[in-house]
Amino acid sequence: MNKVKDVVIKPLDKSIYLQPHTMHFTQNGLKRTWDLLEVHDSVAILLHNIQRNTLIFVKQFRPPVYYGSIPEEDRKNEIDVNKYPPDLGVTLELCAGLVDKDSSLVQIAKEEVLEECGYDVPLSSLIKIGSYRSGVGTLGSLQTAYYCEVSDEMKVSQGGGVGDEIIDVVEMTVPEVKEYVRQDKLPSPPSFLFAIYWFLLNKVK
């Protein structure tokens, strides 16, 4: 996963996933502007293997996280991957995916679980935790989180994503997860913490 090289930062040309905009508005009589990005909504799934009592996550290299880990003065030209190893951009996350097709959210969640983690789960096993806004300063996209209990019999492939996705599937025990979230600098998004604390509050006796 982390054999990353030839890293160069360039201005955005065009994208099928990101559409930059500037909003002009008047608030309390003051004229303001705000730069924002239009992106797809998404789903995220917390998987719990109830046979082994483990939680299942995905680990992957995230270019924006890597970019944010490099001082501004060293972002020009080609990035020195020896000085700034790609591990700086590797995150631990929930299984997740974009809402970029004409299907129900729960159907998209089911497909993501199969593609990323290799479990073929029934739609009825996906329990909605809730929906929330992410990246509210720049994105404001809606993510819907689900909880899903799985067993070893549902495992039909190794997962790892489709196409050019490079994803590692990671299983952690509940004590390991509790220790992980105690880190000072957590290489995970807020949605990860939301789901973990929901699980600890509602599912751990």
PDB file of C-alpha atoms in Angstrom:
ATOM      1  CA  MET A   1       0.000   0.000   0.000  1.00  0.00           C
ATOM      2  CA  ASN A   2       2.663   2.490   0.994  1.00  0.00           C
ATOM      3  CA  LYS A   3       4.995   2.210  -1.985  1.00  0.00           C
ATOM      4  CA  VAL A   4       4.223   5.786  -2.976  1.00  0.00           C
ATOM      5  CA  LYS A   5       6.659   7.823  -5.070  1.00  0.00           C
ATOM      6  CA  ASP A   6       6.796  10.602  -7.684  1.00  0.00           C
ATOM      7  CA  VAL A   7       4.549  12.842  -5.541  1.00  0.00           C
ATOM      8  CA  VAL A   8       3.938  16.267  -7.132  1.00  0.00           C
ATOM      9  CA  ILE A   9       1.332  18.871  -6.079  1.00  0.00           C
ATOM     10  CA  LYS A  10      -0.406  20.741  -8.939  1.00  0.00           C
ATOM     11  CA  PRO A  11      -3.375  23.148  -9.128  1.00  0.00           C
ATOM     12  CA  LEU A  12      -6.771  21.522  -9.679  1.00  0.00           C
ATOM     13  CA  ASP A  13      -7.572  21.262 -13.372  1.00  0.00           C
ATOM     14  CA  LYS A  14     -10.939  19.527 -13.428  1.00  0.00           C
ATOM     15  CA  SER A  15     -12.598  16.835 -11.372  1.00  0.00           C
ATOM     16  CA  ILE A  16     -15.619  14.557 -11.556  1.00  0.00           C
ATOM     17  CA  TYR A  17     -15.787  14.461  -7.737  1.00  0.00           C
ATOM     18  CA  LEU A  18     -15.096  18.073  -6.713  1.00  0.00           C
ATOM     19  CA  GLN A  19     -16.753  21.266  -7.925  1.00  0.00           C
ATOM     20  CA  PRO A  20     -15.344  24.473  -6.381  1.00  0.00           C
ATOM     21  CA  HIS A  21     -17.721  27.405  -5.853  1.00  0.00           C
ATOM     22  CA  THR A  22     -17.758  30.798  -4.156  1.00  0.00           C
ATOM     23  CA  MET A  23     -20.954  31.772  -2.335  1.00  0.00           C
ATOM     24  CA  HIS A  24     -21.753  35.482  -2.073  1.00  0.00           C
ATOM     25  CA  PHE A  25     -24.240  36.463   0.634  1.00  0.00           C
ATOM     26  CA  THR A  26     -25.276  39.165   3.076  1.00  0.00           C
ATOM     27  CA  GLN A  27     -25.353  38.267   6.769  1.00  0.00           C
ATOM     28  CA  ASN A  28     -26.570  40.755   9.386  1.00  0.00           C
ATOM     29  CA  GLY A  29     -26.101  43.536   6.846  1.00  0.00           C
ATOM     30  CA  LEU A  30     -22.502  42.514   6.055  1.00  0.00           C
ATOM     31  CA  LYS A  31     -21.582  41.335   2.556  1.00  0.00           C
ATOM     32  CA  ARG A  32     -19.556  38.109   2.752  1.00  0.00           C
ATOM     33  CA  THR A  33     -18.052  35.462   0.488  1.00  0.00           C
ATOM     34  CA  TRP A  34     -17.263  31.832   1.239  1.00  0.00           C
ATOM     35  CA  ASP A  35     -15.323  29.311  -0.834  1.00  0.00           C
ATOM     36  CA  LEU A  36     -16.753  25.805  -0.824  1.00  0.00           C
ATOM     37  CA  LEU A  37     -16.572  22.455  -2.576  1.00  0.00           C
ATOM     38  CA  GLU A  38     -19.527  20.530  -3.964  1.00  0.00           C
ATOM     39  CA  VAL A  39     -18.993  16.795  -3.429  1.00  0.00           C
ATOM     40  CA  HIS A  40     -21.053  13.607  -3.343  1.00  0.00           C
ATOM     41  CA  ASP A  41     -22.809  12.524  -0.183  1.00  0.00           C
ATOM     42  CA  SER A  42     -21.563   9.236   1.300  1.00  0.00           C
ATOM     43  CA  VAL A  43     -22.295   6.215   3.445  1.00  0.00           C
ATOM     44  CA  ALA A  44     -20.127   4.667   6.168  1.00  0.00           C
ATOM     45  CA  ILE A  45     -20.501   1.296   7.847  1.00  0.00           C
ATOM     46  CA  LEU A  46     -19.228   0.051  11.202  1.00  0.00           C
ATOM     47  CA  LEU A  47     -18.804  -3.721  10.878  1.00  0.00           C
ATOM     48  CA  HIS A  48     -18.847  -5.985  13.924  1.00  0.00           C
ATOM     49  CA  ASN A  49     -17.855  -9.634  13.587  1.00  0.00           C
ATOM     50  CA  ILE A  50     -19.941 -11.088  16.389  1.00  0.00           C
ATOM     51  CA  GLN A  51     -18.215 -14.475  16.263  1.00  0.00           C
ATOM     52  CA  ARG A  52     -14.798 -13.060  17.117  1.00  0.00           C
ATOM     53  CA  ASN A  53     -16.095  -9.839  18.714  1.00  0.00           C
ATOM     54  CA  THR A  54     -13.904  -7.720  16.466  1.00  0.00           C
ATOM     55  CA  LEU A  55     -14.560  -4.476  14.640  1.00  0.00           C
ATOM     56  CA  ILE A  56     -13.635  -4.288  10.973  1.00  0.00           C
ATOM     57  CA  PHE A  57     -12.083  -1.191   9.416  1.00  0.00           C
ATOM     58  CA  VAL A  58     -10.254  -0.167   6.283  1.00  0.00           C
ATOM     59  CA  LYS A  59      -6.793   1.332   6.050  1.00  0.00           C
ATOM     60  CA  GLN A  60      -5.768   3.403   3.040  1.00  0.00           C
ATOM     61  CA  PHE A  61      -3.475   6.151   1.797  1.00  0.00           C
ATOM     62  CA  ARG A  62      -5.282   9.508   1.747  1.00  0.00           C
ATOM     63  CA  PRO A  63      -3.507  12.171  -0.342  1.00  0.00           C
ATOM     64  CA  PRO A  64      -5.159  15.132   1.478  1.00  0.00           C
ATOM     65  CA  VAL A  65      -3.958  13.775   4.840  1.00  0.00           C
ATOM     66  CA  TYR A  66      -0.470  13.293   3.428  1.00  0.00           C
ATOM     67  CA  TYR A  67      -0.544  16.810   1.969  1.00  0.00           C
ATOM     68  CA  GLY A  68      -1.611  18.259   5.324  1.00  0.00           C
ATOM     69  CA  SER A  69       1.297  16.491   7.033  1.00  0.00           C
ATOM     70  CA  ILE A  70       3.918  18.275   4.914  1.00  0.00           C
ATOM     71  CA  PRO A  71       5.070  21.827   5.776  1.00  0.00           C
ATOM     72  CA  GLU A  72       4.055  24.424   3.179  1.00  0.00           C
ATOM     73  CA  GLU A  73       7.647  25.177   2.202  1.00  0.00           C
ATOM     74  CA  ASP A  74       8.231  21.527   1.254  1.00  0.00           C
ATOM     75  CA  ARG A  75       5.096  21.085  -0.863  1.00  0.00           C
ATOM     76  CA  LYS A  76       6.701  22.623  -3.939  1.00  0.00           C
ATOM     77  CA  ASN A  77       8.173  20.518  -6.719  1.00  0.00           C
ATOM     78  CA  GLU A  78       8.455  16.796  -6.028  1.00  0.00           C
ATOM     79  CA  ILE A  79       7.828  15.689  -2.441  1.00  0.00           C
ATOM     80  CA  ASP A  80      10.750  13.977  -0.698  1.00  0.00           C
ATOM     81  CA  VAL A  81       9.131  10.680   0.337  1.00  0.00           C
ATOM     82  CA  ASN A  82      12.190   9.784   2.419  1.00  0.00           C
ATOM     83  CA  LYS A  83      11.784  12.927   4.499  1.00  0.00           C
ATOM     84  CA  TYR A  84       7.994  12.602   4.529  1.00  0.00           C
ATOM     85  CA  PRO A  85       7.150   8.883   4.387  1.00  0.00           C
ATOM     86  CA  PRO A  86       3.779   7.924   2.860  1.00  0.00           C
ATOM     87  CA  ASP A  87       2.700   6.426   6.196  1.00  0.00           C
ATOM     88  CA  LEU A  88       1.901  10.019   7.208  1.00  0.00           C
ATOM     89  CA  GLY A  89      -1.097   9.805   4.878  1.00  0.00           C
ATOM     90  CA  VAL A  90      -2.424   6.395   5.921  1.00  0.00           C
ATOM     91  CA  THR A  91      -5.707   6.471   7.821  1.00  0.00           C
ATOM     92  CA  LEU A  92      -7.893   3.956   9.644  1.00  0.00           C
ATOM     93  CA  GLU A  93     -11.538   4.451   8.707  1.00  0.00           C
ATOM     94  CA  LEU A  94     -14.965   2.910   8.530  1.00  0.00           C
ATOM     95  CA  CYS A  95     -15.878   1.034   5.385  1.00  0.00           C
ATOM     96  CA  ALA A  96     -17.417   3.800   3.266  1.00  0.00           C
ATOM     97  CA  GLY A  97     -18.338   4.947  -0.209  1.00  0.00           C
ATOM     98  CA  LEU A  98     -19.788   7.773  -2.261  1.00  0.00           C
ATOM     99  CA  VAL A  99     -23.451   8.126  -3.120  1.00  0.00           C
ATOM    100  CA  ASP A 100     -22.765   8.382  -6.840  1.00  0.00           C
ATOM    101  CA  LYS A 101     -25.412   6.059  -8.276  1.00  0.00           C
ATOM    102  CA  ASP A 102     -29.196   5.864  -8.458  1.00  0.00           C
ATOM    103  CA  SER A 103     -29.642   3.380  -5.611  1.00  0.00           C
ATOM    104  CA  SER A 104     -30.898   3.558  -2.047  1.00  0.00           C
ATOM    105  CA  LEU A 105     -28.393   4.462   0.657  1.00  0.00           C
ATOM    106  CA  VAL A 106     -28.692   1.047   2.285  1.00  0.00           C
ATOM    107  CA  GLN A 107     -28.084  -0.694  -1.055  1.00  0.00           C
ATOM    108  CA  ILE A 108     -24.959   1.395  -1.628  1.00  0.00           C
ATOM    109  CA  ALA A 109     -23.801   0.534   1.897  1.00  0.00           C
ATOM    110  CA  LYS A 110     -24.298  -3.184   1.203  1.00  0.00           C
ATOM    111  CA  GLU A 111     -22.222  -2.917  -1.992  1.00  0.00           C
ATOM    112  CA  GLU A 112     -19.421  -1.062  -0.228  1.00  0.00           C
ATOM    113  CA  VAL A 113     -19.221  -3.724   2.493  1.00  0.00           C
ATOM    114  CA  LEU A 114     -18.812  -6.375  -0.199  1.00  0.00           C
ATOM    115  CA  GLU A 115     -16.298  -4.424  -2.298  1.00  0.00           C
ATOM    116  CA  GLU A 116     -14.098  -3.119   0.519  1.00  0.00           C
ATOM    117  CA  CYS A 117     -14.348  -5.800   3.203  1.00  0.00           C
ATOM    118  CA  GLY A 118     -15.570  -8.902   1.362  1.00  0.00           C
ATOM    119  CA  TYR A 119     -18.758  -9.571   3.360  1.00  0.00           C
ATOM    120  CA  ASP A 120     -22.025 -10.286   1.549  1.00  0.00           C
ATOM    121  CA  VAL A 121     -24.597  -8.972   4.019  1.00  0.00           C
ATOM    122  CA  PRO A 122     -28.404  -8.841   3.767  1.00  0.00           C
ATOM    123  CA  LEU A 123     -29.953  -5.391   3.589  1.00  0.00           C
ATOM    124  CA  SER A 124     -31.831  -6.112   6.810  1.00  0.00           C
ATOM    125  CA  SER A 125     -28.551  -6.388   8.728  1.00  0.00           C
ATOM    126  CA  LEU A 126     -27.639  -2.748   8.060  1.00  0.00           C
ATOM    127  CA  ILE A 127     -28.935  -0.666  10.967  1.00  0.00           C
ATOM    128  CA  LYS A 128     -28.905   3.091  10.498  1.00  0.00           C
ATOM    129  CA  ILE A 129     -26.972   4.965  13.190  1.00  0.00           C
ATOM    130  CA  GLY A 130     -27.655   8.445  11.842  1.00  0.00           C
ATOM    131  CA  SER A 131     -26.760  11.107   9.287  1.00  0.00           C
ATOM    132  CA  TYR A 132     -24.503  14.116   9.824  1.00  0.00           C
ATOM    133  CA  ARG A 133     -22.671  16.821   7.895  1.00  0.00           C
ATOM    134  CA  SER A 134     -18.964  16.433   7.216  1.00  0.00           C
ATOM    135  CA  GLY A 135     -16.330  19.062   6.457  1.00  0.00           C
ATOM    136  CA  VAL A 136     -18.747  21.857   7.369  1.00  0.00           C
ATOM    137  CA  GLY A 137     -16.213  24.602   6.647  1.00  0.00           C
ATOM    138  CA  THR A 138     -15.649  23.523   3.048  1.00  0.00           C
ATOM    139  CA  LEU A 139     -17.966  20.647   2.082  1.00  0.00           C
ATOM    140  CA  GLY A 140     -21.168  20.277   4.066  1.00  0.00           C
ATOM    141  CA  SER A 141     -21.867  16.910   2.446  1.00  0.00           C
ATOM    142  CA  LEU A 142     -24.200  14.437   4.149  1.00  0.00           C
ATOM    143  CA  GLN A 143     -22.855  11.126   5.399  1.00  0.00           C
ATOM    144  CA  THR A 144     -25.125   8.351   6.641  1.00  0.00           C
ATOM    145  CA  ALA A 145     -23.645   5.805   9.046  1.00  0.00           C
ATOM    146  CA  TYR A 146     -24.781   2.202   9.494  1.00  0.00           C
ATOM    147  CA  TYR A 147     -23.979  -0.558  11.958  1.00  0.00           C
ATOM    148  CA  CYS A 148     -23.786  -4.122  10.667  1.00  0.00           C
ATOM    149  CA  GLU A 149     -23.152  -7.395  12.463  1.00  0.00           C
ATOM    150  CA  VAL A 150     -21.384 -10.033  10.366  1.00  0.00           C
ATOM    151  CA  SER A 151     -20.170 -13.600  10.742  1.00  0.00           C
ATOM    152  CA  ASP A 152     -17.362 -15.548   9.107  1.00  0.00           C
ATOM    153  CA  GLU A 153     -19.914 -17.343   6.909  1.00  0.00           C
ATOM    154  CA  MET A 154     -20.735 -14.020   5.208  1.00  0.00           C
ATOM    155  CA  LYS A 155     -17.118 -13.571   4.095  1.00  0.00           C
ATOM    156  CA  VAL A 156     -16.999 -14.269   0.349  1.00  0.00           C
ATOM    157  CA  SER A 157     -13.828 -12.427  -0.715  1.00  0.00           C
ATOM    158  CA  GLN A 158     -10.770 -10.621   0.646  1.00  0.00           C
ATOM    159  CA  GLY A 159     -12.238  -7.219  -0.163  1.00  0.00           C
ATOM    160  CA  GLY A 160      -9.773  -4.439  -0.848  1.00  0.00           C
ATOM    161  CA  GLY A 161     -11.945  -2.306  -3.099  1.00  0.00           C
ATOM    162  CA  VAL A 162     -12.486  -2.229  -6.846  1.00  0.00           C
ATOM    163  CA  GLY A 163     -10.736  -0.553  -9.744  1.00  0.00           C
ATOM    164  CA  ASP A 164      -7.752   1.517  -8.649  1.00  0.00           C
ATOM    165  CA  GLU A 165      -8.634   1.406  -4.933  1.00  0.00           C
ATOM    166  CA  ILE A 166      -5.885   0.147  -2.644  1.00  0.00           C
ATOM    167  CA  ILE A 167      -7.434  -0.834   0.677  1.00  0.00           C
ATOM    168  CA  ASP A 168      -6.293  -3.041   3.554  1.00  0.00           C
ATOM    169  CA  VAL A 169      -8.948  -4.638   5.762  1.00  0.00           C
ATOM    170  CA  VAL A 170      -8.130  -4.400   9.479  1.00  0.00           C
ATOM    171  CA  GLU A 171      -9.775  -6.230  12.393  1.00  0.00           C
ATOM    172  CA  MET A 172      -9.402  -5.000  15.959  1.00  0.00           C
ATOM    173  CA  THR A 173     -10.693  -6.301  19.255  1.00  0.00           C
ATOM    174  CA  VAL A 174     -12.772  -3.987  21.423  1.00  0.00           C
ATOM    175  CA  PRO A 175      -9.874  -3.432  23.898  1.00  0.00           C
ATOM    176  CA  GLU A 176      -7.597  -2.603  20.945  1.00  0.00           C
ATOM    177  CA  VAL A 177     -10.133  -0.080  19.647  1.00  0.00           C
ATOM    178  CA  LYS A 178     -10.441   1.540  23.070  1.00  0.00           C
ATOM    179  CA  GLU A 179      -6.664   1.903  23.215  1.00  0.00           C
ATOM    180  CA  TYR A 180      -6.530   3.250  19.659  1.00  0.00           C
ATOM    181  CA  VAL A 181      -8.988   6.097  20.281  1.00  0.00           C
ATOM    182  CA  ARG A 182      -6.935   7.262  23.284  1.00  0.00           C
ATOM    183  CA  GLN A 183      -4.151   8.470  20.981  1.00  0.00           C
ATOM    184  CA  ASP A 184      -3.302  12.154  21.044  1.00  0.00           C
ATOM    185  CA  LYS A 185      -3.179  12.437  17.239  1.00  0.00           C
ATOM    186  CA  LEU A 186      -5.635  10.009  15.718  1.00  0.00           C
ATOM    187  CA  PRO A 187      -5.131   9.111  12.025  1.00  0.00           C
ATOM    188  CA  SER A 188      -8.901   8.750  11.550  1.00  0.00           C
ATOM    189  CA  PRO A 189     -11.787  11.099  10.636  1.00  0.00           C
ATOM    190  CA  PRO A 190     -14.403  12.360  13.140  1.00  0.00           C
ATOM    191  CA  SER A 191     -17.014   9.998  11.653  1.00  0.00           C
ATOM    192  CA  PHE A 192     -14.853   7.097  12.839  1.00  0.00           C
ATOM    193  CA  LEU A 193     -14.938   8.382  16.410  1.00  0.00           C
ATOM    194  CA  PHE A 194     -18.680   9.000  16.210  1.00  0.00           C
ATOM    195  CA  ALA A 195     -19.348   5.383  15.226  1.00  0.00           C
ATOM    196  CA  ILE A 196     -16.911   3.954  17.771  1.00  0.00           C
ATOM    197  CA  TYR A 197     -18.395   5.869  20.675  1.00  0.00           C
ATOM    198  CA  TRP A 198     -21.910   4.942  19.498  1.00  0.00           C
ATOM    199  CA  PHE A 199     -20.818   1.312  19.545  1.00  0.00           C
ATOM    200  CA  LEU A 200     -19.221   1.552  22.988  1.00  0.00           C
ATOM    201  CA  LEU A 201     -22.324   3.276  24.353  1.00  0.00           C
ATOM    202  CA  ASN A 202     -24.945   1.022  22.766  1.00  0.00           C
ATOM    203  CA  LYS A 203     -23.370  -2.370  22.101  1.00  0.00           C
ATOM    204  CA  VAL A 204     -20.710  -3.019  24.743  1.00  0.00           C
ATOM    205  CA  LYS A 205     -22.015  -4.430  28.004  1.00  0.00           C
TER     206      LYS A 205
END
